[in-house]
Amino acid sequence: MTLTLTTPAVPPQTVAAAVAGLRATARIVARVGHEGGTTRLPVLDGDGPFALRRIRGCGRPARVCIVGAMSAPLGGDRLAIEATAEAGTALHLTTAAATVALPGRTAGHATYDVRLTVGDGARLDWLPEPLISAAGSALRMTTTVELAPTAHLVLREEQVLGRSGEETGALRSRLVVRRAGRTLLDQETAYGPGAPGWDTSAVLDGHRALGQLLVVKPEFEQSPDEVRLLGAAAGERSDGGAGQGVLAPLAGPAALATAVAPDALRLRRLLDEAARSAAAG
């Protein structure tokens, strides 16, 4: 007796998608409610690795947590988050856990694009958990922010170069912020294989966690924030080093804190210190 087994044919487009990587976009829109004073979310749409959850909270902001539904980004993935806080709204965005960039089936790099738009009188807080660049990964991340003249923004980025006991992957990150159509900040950093001198003392001094906090608020036009040193740069010391950073005003109604630290926990402490200083300024 001859037994023949057959398997369902896999469509060519499915095979191509698996080789090329995942394509997924999360979309969030905050709009003033009909009753006024509240913020509602008429668009809350995520696919692929993005599961969007509205979370309860005190006060005016609508709060959304982005939950990772699968491992991503992997090499070849093309991921994006688009969030809009329309005029008069308040939107708080965070993630449930760290994002880990991992090697993929292809040698190509992954991309992760975050696009934020904040209308007049609106406030948007983009406070994700850290991005971890795992060994062998290659990721290009771009964050683009468009602000109305009276918009308020709090944006935090944290990057950890390699998991515990491993080398970092290749990470290139760009942050572009425009206010009323004019560039407020445009910077690009690169770490890992292929980035000349990235691990020298002139860049990180042995630290593996780095990040920044950007605060934009119209009040800074009348009363700019002051330059303040953070952590070890201000003379503070702890076992293993506290990390160090600086909070400085930008040429516009904004303040930018940049910090490096031995690990993600101490980096977060530095950026929290910067957030308190900027809020008080």
PDB file of C-alpha atoms in Angstrom, residues 6-277:
ATOM      1  CA  THR A   6      -0.189  16.259   0.803  1.00  0.00           C
ATOM      2  CA  THR A   7       0.229  19.635   2.447  1.00  0.00           C
ATOM      3  CA  PRO A   8      -1.692  22.776   1.644  1.00  0.00           C
ATOM      4  CA  ALA A   9       0.046  25.041  -0.835  1.00  0.00           C
ATOM      5  CA  VAL A  10       1.458  28.198   0.713  1.00  0.00           C
ATOM      6  CA  PRO A  11       0.634  31.294  -1.337  1.00  0.00           C
ATOM      7  CA  PRO A  12       3.764  32.961  -2.792  1.00  0.00           C
ATOM      8  CA  GLN A  13       2.852  36.283  -1.159  1.00  0.00           C
ATOM      9  CA  THR A  14       2.876  34.601   2.275  1.00  0.00           C
ATOM     10  CA  VAL A  15       6.351  33.216   1.680  1.00  0.00           C
ATOM     11  CA  ALA A  16       7.559  36.595   0.441  1.00  0.00           C
ATOM     12  CA  ALA A  17       6.156  38.343   3.521  1.00  0.00           C
ATOM     13  CA  ALA A  18       7.908  35.888   5.828  1.00  0.00           C
ATOM     14  CA  VAL A  19      11.237  36.468   4.091  1.00  0.00           C
ATOM     15  CA  ALA A  20      10.854  40.235   3.828  1.00  0.00           C
ATOM     16  CA  GLY A  21       9.685  40.708   7.399  1.00  0.00           C
ATOM     17  CA  LEU A  22       6.591  41.953   9.155  1.00  0.00           C
ATOM     18  CA  ARG A  23       4.701  45.132   8.199  1.00  0.00           C
ATOM     19  CA  ALA A  24       2.558  46.636  10.940  1.00  0.00           C
ATOM     20  CA  THR A  25       1.264  50.061  11.995  1.00  0.00           C
ATOM     21  CA  ALA A  26      -0.492  51.216  15.155  1.00  0.00           C
ATOM     22  CA  ARG A  27      -2.735  54.290  14.893  1.00  0.00           C
ATOM     23  CA  ILE A  28      -4.016  56.417  17.768  1.00  0.00           C
ATOM     24  CA  VAL A  29      -6.093  59.596  17.559  1.00  0.00           C
ATOM     25  CA  ALA A  30      -7.162  61.678  20.563  1.00  0.00           C
ATOM     26  CA  ARG A  31     -10.077  64.110  20.134  1.00  0.00           C
ATOM     27  CA  VAL A  32     -12.004  66.424  22.452  1.00  0.00           C
ATOM     28  CA  GLY A  33     -15.232  64.823  23.632  1.00  0.00           C
ATOM     29  CA  HIS A  34     -18.646  66.225  22.743  1.00  0.00           C
ATOM     30  CA  GLU A  35     -19.232  67.192  26.359  1.00  0.00           C
ATOM     31  CA  GLY A  36     -15.996  69.219  26.341  1.00  0.00           C
ATOM     32  CA  GLY A  37     -13.008  68.982  28.634  1.00  0.00           C
ATOM     33  CA  THR A  38     -12.489  65.250  28.176  1.00  0.00           C
ATOM     34  CA  THR A  39     -10.351  63.390  25.675  1.00  0.00           C
ATOM     35  CA  ARG A  40     -11.761  60.461  23.730  1.00  0.00           C
ATOM     36  CA  LEU A  41     -10.068  57.996  21.387  1.00  0.00           C
ATOM     37  CA  PRO A  42     -12.025  57.612  18.129  1.00  0.00           C
ATOM     38  CA  VAL A  43      -9.088  55.743  16.567  1.00  0.00           C
ATOM     39  CA  LEU A  44      -7.296  53.014  18.510  1.00  0.00           C
ATOM     40  CA  ASP A  45      -6.058  50.512  15.966  1.00  0.00           C
ATOM     41  CA  GLY A  46      -3.111  48.133  16.262  1.00  0.00           C
ATOM     42  CA  ASP A  47      -2.014  45.071  14.328  1.00  0.00           C
ATOM     43  CA  GLY A  48       0.921  42.685  14.234  1.00  0.00           C
ATOM     44  CA  PRO A  49       2.973  43.175  17.411  1.00  0.00           C
ATOM     45  CA  PHE A  50       0.908  46.165  18.545  1.00  0.00           C
ATOM     46  CA  ALA A  51      -1.990  45.502  20.922  1.00  0.00           C
ATOM     47  CA  LEU A  52      -3.414  48.808  22.159  1.00  0.00           C
ATOM     48  CA  ARG A  53      -5.069  49.024  25.558  1.00  0.00           C
ATOM     49  CA  ARG A  54      -6.769  52.036  27.057  1.00  0.00           C
ATOM     50  CA  ILE A  55      -5.886  52.228  30.745  1.00  0.00           C
ATOM     51  CA  ARG A  56      -7.654  53.965  33.572  1.00  0.00           C
ATOM     52  CA  GLY A  57      -6.032  56.955  35.155  1.00  0.00           C
ATOM     53  CA  CYS A  58      -6.708  60.066  37.156  1.00  0.00           C
ATOM     54  CA  GLY A  59      -7.079  63.447  35.548  1.00  0.00           C
ATOM     55  CA  ARG A  60      -7.719  64.659  32.047  1.00  0.00           C
ATOM     56  CA  PRO A  61      -5.380  62.638  29.776  1.00  0.00           C
ATOM     57  CA  ALA A  62      -6.512  59.649  27.772  1.00  0.00           C
ATOM     58  CA  ARG A  63      -3.989  56.907  28.569  1.00  0.00           C
ATOM     59  CA  VAL A  64      -2.954  54.173  26.163  1.00  0.00           C
ATOM     60  CA  CYS A  65      -0.557  51.281  26.765  1.00  0.00           C
ATOM     61  CA  ILE A  66       1.056  49.538  23.797  1.00  0.00           C
ATOM     62  CA  VAL A  67       1.392  45.823  24.547  1.00  0.00           C
ATOM     63  CA  GLY A  68       3.783  43.658  22.521  1.00  0.00           C
ATOM     64  CA  ALA A  69       1.785  40.790  21.023  1.00  0.00           C
ATOM     65  CA  MET A  70       4.833  39.087  19.491  1.00  0.00           C
ATOM     66  CA  SER A  71       8.615  39.423  19.276  1.00  0.00           C
ATOM     67  CA  ALA A  72       9.481  42.479  17.201  1.00  0.00           C
ATOM     68  CA  PRO A  73      11.272  44.174  15.619  1.00  0.00           C
ATOM     69  CA  LEU A  74      13.235  41.452  13.861  1.00  0.00           C
ATOM     70  CA  GLY A  75      15.543  41.972  10.909  1.00  0.00           C
ATOM     71  CA  GLY A  76      13.502  43.003   7.875  1.00  0.00           C
ATOM     72  CA  ASP A  77      10.467  44.195   9.887  1.00  0.00           C
ATOM     73  CA  ARG A  78       8.869  47.535   9.069  1.00  0.00           C
ATOM     74  CA  LEU A  79       6.983  48.848  12.099  1.00  0.00           C
ATOM     75  CA  ALA A  80       5.330  52.199  12.754  1.00  0.00           C
ATOM     76  CA  ILE A  81       3.316  54.001  15.413  1.00  0.00           C
ATOM     77  CA  GLU A  82       1.232  57.040  14.437  1.00  0.00           C
ATOM     78  CA  ALA A  83      -0.337  59.098  17.226  1.00  0.00           C
ATOM     79  CA  THR A  84      -2.241  62.379  16.959  1.00  0.00           C
ATOM     80  CA  ALA A  85      -3.369  64.546  19.857  1.00  0.00           C
ATOM     81  CA  GLU A  86      -5.844  66.965  18.307  1.00  0.00           C
ATOM     82  CA  ALA A  87      -6.318  70.525  19.558  1.00  0.00           C
ATOM     83  CA  GLY A  88      -7.238  70.770  23.243  1.00  0.00           C
ATOM     84  CA  THR A  89      -6.615  67.104  24.084  1.00  0.00           C
ATOM     85  CA  ALA A  90      -4.244  65.337  26.466  1.00  0.00           C
ATOM     86  CA  LEU A  91      -2.785  61.961  25.483  1.00  0.00           C
ATOM     87  CA  HIS A  92      -0.409  59.784  27.534  1.00  0.00           C
ATOM     88  CA  LEU A  93       1.287  56.892  25.723  1.00  0.00           C
ATOM     89  CA  THR A  94       3.459  54.184  27.213  1.00  0.00           C
ATOM     90  CA  THR A  95       4.469  50.576  26.573  1.00  0.00           C
ATOM     91  CA  ALA A  96       3.932  47.533  28.771  1.00  0.00           C
ATOM     92  CA  ALA A  97       7.530  46.290  28.552  1.00  0.00           C
ATOM     93  CA  ALA A  98      10.872  46.934  26.936  1.00  0.00           C
ATOM     94  CA  THR A  99      11.130  46.591  23.159  1.00  0.00           C
ATOM     95  CA  VAL A 100      13.880  44.151  22.138  1.00  0.00           C
ATOM     96  CA  ALA A 101      15.445  44.444  18.683  1.00  0.00           C
ATOM     97  CA  LEU A 102      16.447  40.924  17.572  1.00  0.00           C
ATOM     98  CA  PRO A 103      18.138  39.339  14.554  1.00  0.00           C
ATOM     99  CA  GLY A 104      15.756  38.201  11.837  1.00  0.00           C
ATOM    100  CA  ARG A 105      15.675  35.619   9.097  1.00  0.00           C
ATOM    101  CA  THR A 106      17.204  38.090   6.678  1.00  0.00           C
ATOM    102  CA  ALA A 107      20.400  40.114   6.845  1.00  0.00           C
ATOM    103  CA  GLY A 108      18.454  43.317   6.324  1.00  0.00           C
ATOM    104  CA  HIS A 109      17.851  45.849   9.077  1.00  0.00           C
ATOM    105  CA  ALA A 110      14.506  46.520  10.734  1.00  0.00           C
ATOM    106  CA  THR A 111      12.854  49.932  10.846  1.00  0.00           C
ATOM    107  CA  TYR A 112      10.721  51.387  13.632  1.00  0.00           C
ATOM    108  CA  ASP A 113       9.092  54.744  12.888  1.00  0.00           C
ATOM    109  CA  VAL A 114       7.225  56.784  15.495  1.00  0.00           C
ATOM    110  CA  ARG A 115       5.224  59.732  14.152  1.00  0.00           C
ATOM    111  CA  LEU A 116       3.612  62.094  16.670  1.00  0.00           C
ATOM    112  CA  THR A 117       1.381  65.110  15.949  1.00  0.00           C
ATOM    113  CA  VAL A 118       0.261  67.518  18.670  1.00  0.00           C
ATOM    114  CA  GLY A 119      -2.342  70.239  18.010  1.00  0.00           C
ATOM    115  CA  ASP A 120      -2.843  73.680  19.538  1.00  0.00           C
ATOM    116  CA  GLY A 121      -3.327  73.588  23.282  1.00  0.00           C
ATOM    117  CA  ALA A 122      -2.830  69.817  23.331  1.00  0.00           C
ATOM    118  CA  ARG A 123      -0.374  67.785  25.392  1.00  0.00           C
ATOM    119  CA  LEU A 124       1.228  64.501  24.431  1.00  0.00           C
ATOM    120  CA  ASP A 125       3.414  62.386  26.721  1.00  0.00           C
ATOM    121  CA  TRP A 126       5.399  59.694  24.878  1.00  0.00           C
ATOM    122  CA  LEU A 127       7.003  57.612  27.647  1.00  0.00           C
ATOM    123  CA  PRO A 128       7.823  54.113  26.378  1.00  0.00           C
ATOM    124  CA  GLU A 129       9.902  51.530  28.208  1.00  0.00           C
ATOM    125  CA  PRO A 130      13.505  51.108  26.979  1.00  0.00           C
ATOM    126  CA  LEU A 131      14.597  49.793  23.607  1.00  0.00           C
ATOM    127  CA  ILE A 132      17.148  46.971  23.960  1.00  0.00           C
ATOM    128  CA  SER A 133      19.528  46.371  21.052  1.00  0.00           C
ATOM    129  CA  ALA A 134      20.323  42.644  21.218  1.00  0.00           C
ATOM    130  CA  ALA A 135      23.508  41.173  19.752  1.00  0.00           C
ATOM    131  CA  GLY A 136      23.245  40.529  16.021  1.00  0.00           C
ATOM    132  CA  SER A 137      20.290  42.861  15.483  1.00  0.00           C
ATOM    133  CA  ALA A 138      20.201  45.860  13.163  1.00  0.00           C
ATOM    134  CA  LEU A 139      17.596  48.558  13.723  1.00  0.00           C
ATOM    135  CA  ARG A 140      16.974  52.005  12.324  1.00  0.00           C
ATOM    136  CA  MET A 141      14.578  53.994  14.462  1.00  0.00           C
ATOM    137  CA  THR A 142      13.096  57.367  13.570  1.00  0.00           C
ATOM    138  CA  THR A 143      10.901  59.561  15.756  1.00  0.00           C
ATOM    139  CA  THR A 144       9.252  62.526  14.050  1.00  0.00           C
ATOM    140  CA  VAL A 145       7.182  65.072  15.979  1.00  0.00           C
ATOM    141  CA  GLU A 146       5.030  67.888  14.554  1.00  0.00           C
ATOM    142  CA  LEU A 147       3.959  70.474  17.139  1.00  0.00           C
ATOM    143  CA  ALA A 148       1.480  73.343  16.911  1.00  0.00           C
ATOM    144  CA  PRO A 149       2.703  76.672  18.397  1.00  0.00           C
ATOM    145  CA  THR A 150       0.924  76.126  21.746  1.00  0.00           C
ATOM    146  CA  ALA A 151       1.461  72.356  21.987  1.00  0.00           C
ATOM    147  CA  HIS A 152       3.062  70.697  25.012  1.00  0.00           C
ATOM    148  CA  LEU A 153       5.296  67.625  24.634  1.00  0.00           C
ATOM    149  CA  VAL A 154       7.103  65.290  27.031  1.00  0.00           C
ATOM    150  CA  LEU A 155       9.157  62.698  25.170  1.00  0.00           C
ATOM    151  CA  ARG A 156      11.499  60.108  26.676  1.00  0.00           C
ATOM    152  CA  GLU A 157      13.836  57.767  24.810  1.00  0.00           C
ATOM    153  CA  GLU A 158      15.904  55.081  26.535  1.00  0.00           C
ATOM    154  CA  GLN A 159      18.240  52.666  24.787  1.00  0.00           C
ATOM    155  CA  VAL A 160      20.154  49.740  26.281  1.00  0.00           C
ATOM    156  CA  LEU A 161      23.081  48.430  24.241  1.00  0.00           C
ATOM    157  CA  GLY A 162      22.920  44.657  24.543  1.00  0.00           C
ATOM    158  CA  ARG A 163      21.211  42.313  26.975  1.00  0.00           C
ATOM    159  CA  SER A 164      23.037  41.207  30.106  1.00  0.00           C
ATOM    160  CA  GLY A 165      26.445  39.766  29.255  1.00  0.00           C
ATOM    161  CA  GLU A 166      26.227  40.291  25.495  1.00  0.00           C
ATOM    162  CA  GLU A 167      27.408  42.791  22.911  1.00  0.00           C
ATOM    163  CA  THR A 168      25.095  45.325  21.362  1.00  0.00           C
ATOM    164  CA  GLY A 169      23.479  45.156  17.965  1.00  0.00           C
ATOM    165  CA  ALA A 170      23.704  47.908  15.359  1.00  0.00           C
ATOM    166  CA  LEU A 171      21.384  50.765  16.300  1.00  0.00           C
ATOM    167  CA  ARG A 172      20.811  54.004  14.433  1.00  0.00           C
ATOM    168  CA  SER A 173      18.305  56.459  15.865  1.00  0.00           C
ATOM    169  CA  ARG A 174      17.070  59.838  14.621  1.00  0.00           C
ATOM    170  CA  LEU A 175      14.819  62.341  16.401  1.00  0.00           C
ATOM    171  CA  VAL A 176      13.255  65.224  14.480  1.00  0.00           C
ATOM    172  CA  VAL A 177      10.978  67.745  16.201  1.00  0.00           C
ATOM    173  CA  ARG A 178       9.302  70.609  14.362  1.00  0.00           C
ATOM    174  CA  ARG A 179       7.267  73.375  15.989  1.00  0.00           C
ATOM    175  CA  ALA A 180       4.972  75.489  13.826  1.00  0.00           C
ATOM    176  CA  GLY A 181       6.779  74.077  10.802  1.00  0.00           C
ATOM    177  CA  ARG A 182      10.254  75.111  12.009  1.00  0.00           C
ATOM    178  CA  THR A 183      12.874  72.622  13.146  1.00  0.00           C
ATOM    179  CA  LEU A 184      13.343  72.624  16.908  1.00  0.00           C
ATOM    180  CA  LEU A 185      15.608  69.564  17.125  1.00  0.00           C
ATOM    181  CA  ASP A 186      17.178  67.232  14.566  1.00  0.00           C
ATOM    182  CA  GLN A 187      19.731  64.728  15.815  1.00  0.00           C
ATOM    183  CA  GLU A 188      20.982  61.305  14.851  1.00  0.00           C
ATOM    184  CA  THR A 189      23.042  58.778  16.810  1.00  0.00           C
ATOM    185  CA  ALA A 190      24.593  55.443  15.863  1.00  0.00           C
ATOM    186  CA  TYR A 191      25.934  52.644  18.065  1.00  0.00           C
ATOM    187  CA  GLY A 192      27.319  49.169  17.569  1.00  0.00           C
ATOM    188  CA  PRO A 193      29.064  47.452  14.647  1.00  0.00           C
ATOM    189  CA  GLY A 194      29.740  49.839  11.782  1.00  0.00           C
ATOM    190  CA  ALA A 195      29.587  53.029  13.877  1.00  0.00           C
ATOM    191  CA  PRO A 196      33.173  54.362  14.145  1.00  0.00           C
ATOM    192  CA  GLY A 197      34.355  54.984  17.698  1.00  0.00           C
ATOM    193  CA  TRP A 198      30.953  54.365  19.266  1.00  0.00           C
ATOM    194  CA  ASP A 199      32.343  52.529  22.331  1.00  0.00           C
ATOM    195  CA  THR A 200      35.256  54.842  23.112  1.00  0.00           C
ATOM    196  CA  SER A 201      35.473  56.889  26.295  1.00  0.00           C
ATOM    197  CA  ALA A 202      34.627  59.980  24.270  1.00  0.00           C
ATOM    198  CA  VAL A 203      31.167  58.562  23.536  1.00  0.00           C
ATOM    199  CA  LEU A 204      29.887  56.356  26.381  1.00  0.00           C
ATOM    200  CA  ASP A 205      32.814  55.895  28.785  1.00  0.00           C
ATOM    201  CA  GLY A 206      31.834  52.257  29.320  1.00  0.00           C
ATOM    202  CA  HIS A 207      28.142  52.919  29.971  1.00  0.00           C
ATOM    203  CA  ARG A 208      25.570  50.686  28.242  1.00  0.00           C
ATOM    204  CA  ALA A 209      22.364  52.654  28.810  1.00  0.00           C
ATOM    205  CA  LEU A 210      21.676  56.036  27.266  1.00  0.00           C
ATOM    206  CA  GLY A 211      18.663  58.235  26.863  1.00  0.00           C
ATOM    207  CA  GLN A 212      17.109  61.624  26.649  1.00  0.00           C
ATOM    208  CA  LEU A 213      14.094  63.545  27.821  1.00  0.00           C
ATOM    209  CA  LEU A 214      12.645  66.361  25.763  1.00  0.00           C
ATOM    210  CA  VAL A 215      10.144  68.799  27.273  1.00  0.00           C
ATOM    211  CA  VAL A 216       8.463  71.412  25.070  1.00  0.00           C
ATOM    212  CA  LYS A 217       6.104  73.907  26.646  1.00  0.00           C
ATOM    213  CA  PRO A 218       5.123  77.464  25.673  1.00  0.00           C
ATOM    214  CA  GLU A 219       6.020  78.741  29.165  1.00  0.00           C
ATOM    215  CA  PHE A 220       9.704  78.324  28.323  1.00  0.00           C
ATOM    216  CA  GLU A 221       9.424  81.238  25.873  1.00  0.00           C
ATOM    217  CA  GLN A 222       9.043  83.641  28.787  1.00  0.00           C
ATOM    218  CA  SER A 223      11.142  81.706  31.307  1.00  0.00           C
ATOM    219  CA  PRO A 224      13.714  79.337  29.713  1.00  0.00           C
ATOM    220  CA  ASP A 225      14.961  76.441  31.794  1.00  0.00           C
ATOM    221  CA  GLU A 226      18.469  76.568  33.251  1.00  0.00           C
ATOM    222  CA  VAL A 227      21.435  74.302  32.529  1.00  0.00           C
ATOM    223  CA  ARG A 228      21.641  71.628  35.226  1.00  0.00           C
ATOM    224  CA  LEU A 229      24.074  68.747  35.684  1.00  0.00           C
ATOM    225  CA  LEU A 230      22.680  65.327  36.595  1.00  0.00           C
ATOM    226  CA  GLY A 231      24.079  62.383  38.556  1.00  0.00           C
ATOM    227  CA  ALA A 232      27.860  62.022  38.679  1.00  0.00           C
ATOM    228  CA  ALA A 233      28.257  65.168  36.576  1.00  0.00           C
ATOM    229  CA  ALA A 234      26.764  67.065  39.519  1.00  0.00           C
ATOM    230  CA  GLY A 235      29.113  65.373  41.997  1.00  0.00           C
ATOM    231  CA  GLU A 236      26.842  62.479  43.002  1.00  0.00           C
ATOM    232  CA  ARG A 237      28.403  59.023  43.386  1.00  0.00           C
ATOM    233  CA  SER A 238      27.120  55.539  44.149  1.00  0.00           C
ATOM    234  CA  ASP A 239      28.444  51.991  43.879  1.00  0.00           C
ATOM    235  CA  GLY A 240      29.303  51.319  40.245  1.00  0.00           C
ATOM    236  CA  GLY A 241      28.685  54.936  39.289  1.00  0.00           C
ATOM    237  CA  ALA A 242      25.411  56.781  39.129  1.00  0.00           C
ATOM    238  CA  GLY A 243      25.686  57.738  35.494  1.00  0.00           C
ATOM    239  CA  GLN A 244      25.672  61.328  34.406  1.00  0.00           C
ATOM    240  CA  GLY A 245      23.820  63.784  32.250  1.00  0.00           C
ATOM    241  CA  VAL A 246      22.901  67.369  31.563  1.00  0.00           C
ATOM    242  CA  LEU A 247      19.619  69.244  31.203  1.00  0.00           C
ATOM    243  CA  ALA A 248      19.885  72.266  28.911  1.00  0.00           C
ATOM    244  CA  PRO A 249      17.518  74.695  27.191  1.00  0.00           C
ATOM    245  CA  LEU A 250      17.129  74.538  23.417  1.00  0.00           C
ATOM    246  CA  ALA A 251      16.801  77.464  21.030  1.00  0.00           C
ATOM    247  CA  GLY A 252      13.025  77.427  21.409  1.00  0.00           C
ATOM    248  CA  PRO A 253      10.521  76.767  24.229  1.00  0.00           C
ATOM    249  CA  ALA A 254      12.146  73.441  25.109  1.00  0.00           C
ATOM    250  CA  ALA A 255      14.647  71.703  27.362  1.00  0.00           C
ATOM    251  CA  LEU A 256      16.607  68.564  26.521  1.00  0.00           C
ATOM    252  CA  ALA A 257      18.178  66.167  29.016  1.00  0.00           C
ATOM    253  CA  THR A 258      20.813  63.729  27.760  1.00  0.00           C
ATOM    254  CA  ALA A 259      22.189  61.004  30.041  1.00  0.00           C
ATOM    255  CA  VAL A 260      24.312  57.841  30.124  1.00  0.00           C
ATOM    256  CA  ALA A 261      24.366  55.219  32.878  1.00  0.00           C
ATOM    257  CA  PRO A 262      25.604  51.691  33.638  1.00  0.00           C
ATOM    258  CA  ASP A 263      22.095  50.238  33.382  1.00  0.00           C
ATOM    259  CA  ALA A 264      18.466  51.066  32.605  1.00  0.00           C
ATOM    260  CA  LEU A 265      17.459  51.562  36.239  1.00  0.00           C
ATOM    261  CA  ARG A 266      20.041  54.255  36.908  1.00  0.00           C
ATOM    262  CA  LEU A 267      19.320  55.869  33.554  1.00  0.00           C
ATOM    263  CA  ARG A 268      15.628  56.156  34.486  1.00  0.00           C
ATOM    264  CA  ARG A 269      16.544  57.837  37.776  1.00  0.00           C
ATOM    265  CA  LEU A 270      18.544  60.480  35.905  1.00  0.00           C
ATOM    266  CA  LEU A 271      15.744  61.173  33.430  1.00  0.00           C
ATOM    267  CA  ASP A 272      13.146  61.299  36.218  1.00  0.00           C
ATOM    268  CA  GLU A 273      15.336  63.873  37.947  1.00  0.00           C
ATOM    269  CA  ALA A 274      15.437  65.864  34.724  1.00  0.00           C
ATOM    270  CA  ALA A 275      11.646  65.625  34.348  1.00  0.00           C
ATOM    271  CA  ARG A 276      11.121  67.022  37.850  1.00  0.00           C
ATOM    272  CA  SER A 277      13.527  69.868  37.163  1.00  0.00           C
TER     273      SER A 277
END
